[in-house]
Short mmCIF file of C-alpha atoms in Angstrom, two decimals:
data_model
loop_
_atom_site.label_atom_id
_atom_site.label_comp_id
_atom_site.label_asym_id
_atom_site.label_seq_id
_atom_site.Cartn_x
_atom_site.Cartn_y
_atom_site.Cartn_z
CA UNK A 1 0.00 0.00 0.00
CA UNK A 2 2.89 2.36 0.70
CA UNK A 3 4.27 1.70 -2.76
CA UNK A 4 1.05 3.16 -4.16
CA UNK A 5 2.01 6.41 -2.44
CA UNK A 6 5.21 6.61 -4.48
CA UNK A 7 3.49 5.48 -7.66
CA UNK A 8 1.21 8.50 -7.18
CA UNK A 9 4.25 10.75 -7.19
CA UNK A 10 5.58 9.14 -10.32
CA UNK A 11 2.25 9.63 -12.11
CA UNK A 12 2.16 13.30 -11.10
CA UNK A 13 -0.75 13.02 -8.67
CA UNK A 14 -0.92 15.74 -6.04
CA UNK A 15 -0.53 13.65 -2.89
CA UNK A 16 2.20 15.53 -1.05
CA UNK A 17 -0.27 17.30 1.27
CA UNK A 18 -1.20 13.92 2.70
CA UNK A 19 0.72 10.94 3.95
CA UNK A 20 -0.23 7.34 3.46
CA UNK A 21 -0.61 5.15 6.51
CA UNK A 22 -2.11 1.70 6.30
CA UNK A 23 -3.76 2.59 2.99
CA UNK A 24 -5.44 5.68 4.47
CA UNK A 25 -4.53 9.25 3.69
CA UNK A 26 -4.03 11.45 6.75
CA UNK A 27 -3.15 15.12 7.20
CA UNK A 28 0.56 15.95 7.07
CA UNK A 29 0.22 17.63 10.45
CA UNK A 30 -1.59 14.71 12.08
CA UNK A 31 0.50 13.60 15.04
CA UNK A 32 -0.58 10.00 14.55
CA UNK A 33 1.17 9.58 11.18
CA UNK A 34 3.37 6.78 12.45
CA UNK A 35 3.97 5.35 15.87
CA UNK A 36 7.73 5.88 15.50
CA UNK A 37 7.36 9.54 14.53
CA UNK A 38 7.00 11.78 17.53
CA UNK A 39 5.91 14.85 15.62
CA UNK A 40 6.18 18.46 16.68
CA UNK A 41 3.11 20.65 17.08
CA UNK A 42 4.18 23.75 15.15
CA UNK A 43 3.13 24.30 11.56
CA UNK A 44 6.00 26.78 11.06
CA UNK A 45 8.37 24.83 8.84
CA UNK A 46 11.30 27.21 9.35
CA UNK A 47 11.16 26.63 13.12
CA UNK A 48 10.65 22.86 13.12
CA UNK A 49 13.38 20.23 13.32
CA UNK A 50 13.26 16.51 12.56
CA UNK A 51 15.78 14.40 14.46
CA UNK A 52 16.38 11.09 12.66
CA UNK A 53 17.93 8.73 15.19
CA UNK A 54 18.78 5.08 15.50
CA UNK A 55 16.07 3.53 17.62
CA UNK A 56 15.71 3.73 21.37
CA UNK A 57 19.40 4.14 22.19
CA UNK A 58 19.81 7.55 20.55
CA UNK A 59 16.22 8.59 21.20
CA UNK A 60 16.30 8.30 25.00
CA UNK A 61 18.15 11.55 25.69
CA UNK A 62 16.48 13.36 22.80
CA UNK A 63 13.00 12.56 24.10
CA UNK A 64 13.91 13.97 27.51
CA UNK A 65 15.37 17.24 26.26
CA UNK A 66 13.27 17.99 23.16
CA UNK A 67 10.79 20.82 22.93
CA UNK A 68 7.69 19.06 21.53
CA UNK A 69 6.54 22.29 19.92
CA UNK A 70 9.54 22.42 17.55
CA UNK A 71 11.35 19.06 17.72
CA UNK A 72 10.11 15.91 15.98
CA UNK A 73 11.82 12.54 16.45
CA UNK A 74 11.91 9.62 14.04
CA UNK A 75 13.62 6.50 15.37
CA UNK A 76 14.92 4.05 12.78
CA UNK A 77 14.79 0.33 13.37
CA UNK A 78 18.03 -1.10 12.06
CA UNK A 79 20.01 0.22 9.14
CA UNK A 80 18.53 1.47 5.91
CA UNK A 81 19.87 -0.17 2.74
CA UNK A 82 22.88 1.29 0.98
CA UNK A 83 21.35 2.96 -2.06
CA UNK A 84 24.66 3.72 -3.79
CA UNK A 85 24.54 2.07 -7.20
CA UNK A 86 21.78 -0.31 -6.14
CA UNK A 87 19.14 -1.61 -8.49
CA UNK A 88 17.06 -3.00 -5.61
CA UNK A 89 13.59 -1.66 -4.97
CA UNK A 90 14.49 0.60 -2.04
CA UNK A 91 10.89 1.72 -1.67
CA UNK A 92 10.11 -1.68 -0.14
CA UNK A 93 12.26 -0.73 2.85
CA UNK A 94 9.96 0.48 5.63
CA UNK A 95 12.56 2.86 7.13
CA UNK A 96 13.17 4.65 3.80
CA UNK A 97 9.42 5.00 3.24
CA UNK A 98 8.92 6.39 6.76
CA UNK A 99 11.63 9.02 6.28
CA UNK A 100 10.14 10.16 2.97
CA UNK A 101 6.63 10.15 4.45
CA UNK A 102 7.79 12.22 7.43
CA UNK A 103 9.39 14.81 5.13
CA UNK A 104 6.26 15.05 2.97
CA UNK A 105 8.20 16.10 -0.15
CA UNK A 106 8.16 13.01 -2.32
CA UNK A 107 11.32 11.93 -4.13
CA UNK A 108 13.09 13.02 -7.29
CA UNK A 109 11.99 13.56 -10.01
CA UNK A 110 8.69 14.52 -8.36
CA UNK A 111 10.18 16.27 -5.35
CA UNK A 112 8.26 19.28 -4.00
CA UNK A 113 10.29 21.53 -1.69
CA UNK A 114 7.20 23.54 -0.78
CA UNK A 115 5.75 20.42 0.89
CA UNK A 116 8.73 19.99 3.25
CA UNK A 117 7.44 19.67 6.81
CA UNK A 118 10.70 20.52 8.66
CA UNK A 119 13.17 23.34 8.26
CA UNK A 120 16.04 21.22 9.58
CA UNK A 121 16.67 17.49 9.28
CA UNK A 122 19.22 16.38 11.85
CA UNK A 123 20.90 12.99 11.90
CA UNK A 124 21.31 12.16 15.60
CA UNK A 125 22.98 8.76 15.68
CA UNK A 126 25.11 7.16 18.38
CA UNK A 127 28.72 8.28 18.67
CA UNK A 128 30.13 4.89 17.66
CA UNK A 129 31.11 3.19 14.40
CA UNK A 130 27.58 1.90 13.88
CA UNK A 131 26.16 5.43 14.27
CA UNK A 132 28.66 6.80 11.75
CA UNK A 133 27.68 4.06 9.30
CA UNK A 134 23.98 4.87 9.70
CA UNK A 135 24.72 8.57 9.11
CA UNK A 136 26.60 7.66 5.92
CA UNK A 137 23.69 5.50 4.73
CA UNK A 138 21.27 8.36 5.40
CA UNK A 139 23.44 10.78 3.41
CA UNK A 140 23.56 8.37 0.46
CA UNK A 141 19.77 7.95 0.66
CA UNK A 142 19.24 11.73 0.57
CA UNK A 143 21.78 12.16 -2.25
CA UNK A 144 20.02 9.53 -4.34
CA UNK A 145 16.35 10.27 -3.58
CA UNK A 146 16.22 13.90 -2.43
CA UNK A 147 19.40 15.65 -3.63
CA UNK A 148 17.77 19.10 -3.53
CA UNK A 149 17.91 19.07 0.27
CA UNK A 150 21.66 18.38 0.10
CA UNK A 151 22.33 21.00 -2.62
CA UNK A 152 20.49 23.74 -0.74
CA UNK A 153 22.98 23.31 2.16
CA UNK A 154 20.60 24.51 4.83
CA UNK A 155 18.37 21.55 5.56
CA UNK A 156 20.59 18.57 6.51
CA UNK A 157 22.67 18.53 9.70
CA UNK A 158 24.47 16.00 11.85
CA UNK A 159 24.28 16.20 15.63
CA UNK A 160 27.58 15.42 17.30
CA UNK A 161 26.53 13.11 20.10
CA UNK A 162 28.85 12.46 23.05
CA UNK A 163 30.30 8.97 23.42
CA UNK A 164 30.33 9.33 27.22
CA UNK A 165 28.79 11.63 29.76
CA UNK A 166 29.24 12.53 33.40
CA UNK A 167 27.22 14.50 35.91
CA UNK A 168 29.17 17.11 37.87
CA UNK A 169 27.36 19.20 40.49
CA UNK A 170 24.02 18.32 38.89
CA UNK A 171 25.10 19.35 35.37
CA UNK A 172 25.68 17.00 32.44
CA UNK A 173 29.21 17.10 31.00
CA UNK A 174 29.49 15.60 27.48
CA UNK A 175 32.65 13.63 26.70
CA UNK A 176 32.97 13.13 22.96
CA UNK A 177 35.77 10.56 22.78
CA UNK A 178 38.20 8.43 24.79
CA UNK A 179 40.69 11.31 25.03
CA UNK A 180 38.07 13.51 26.67
CA UNK A 181 37.13 10.67 29.03
CA UNK A 182 40.77 10.12 30.07
CA UNK A 183 41.23 13.85 30.59
CA UNK A 184 38.07 13.98 32.70
CA UNK A 185 39.26 11.09 34.89
CA UNK A 186 42.50 12.91 35.78
#
């Protein structure tokens, strides 16, 4: 049923104001679009941010510190496929479809920037090798399906997450690598 959503884009149908969920069309600003998308409440695209993170591990801290008015969270389950040079049908991958649905823009060649739901898309993955790999896969996906957001150079960001953290006098101190951890211990 989700593939029908993308077929609509390819045929030039005007579906980017709605998102497909379970075969039903729902408003782009409906907070129940997908159970994994914790949407923001603002309709001001320039003030809204979508954090794409890797499941519960990266989402835990983001859920606690986000401002639900402006910050939306989309947790991925596993890794998305590597779309570089692939001939596979990537639209069968649920994670890819959910990202495109959350953005609301469609994909090239039927991409519509005016339908973008978030002013900033932020990759917030764990600060380990797996997180870096997921960020790379996301960049390849955007380059292949939605290159306009990369070319514009104002929509895609990467959050630098700390590898470690400590609490000192009630305040969180981020430690971004092993060097920072060793320095903190001394």
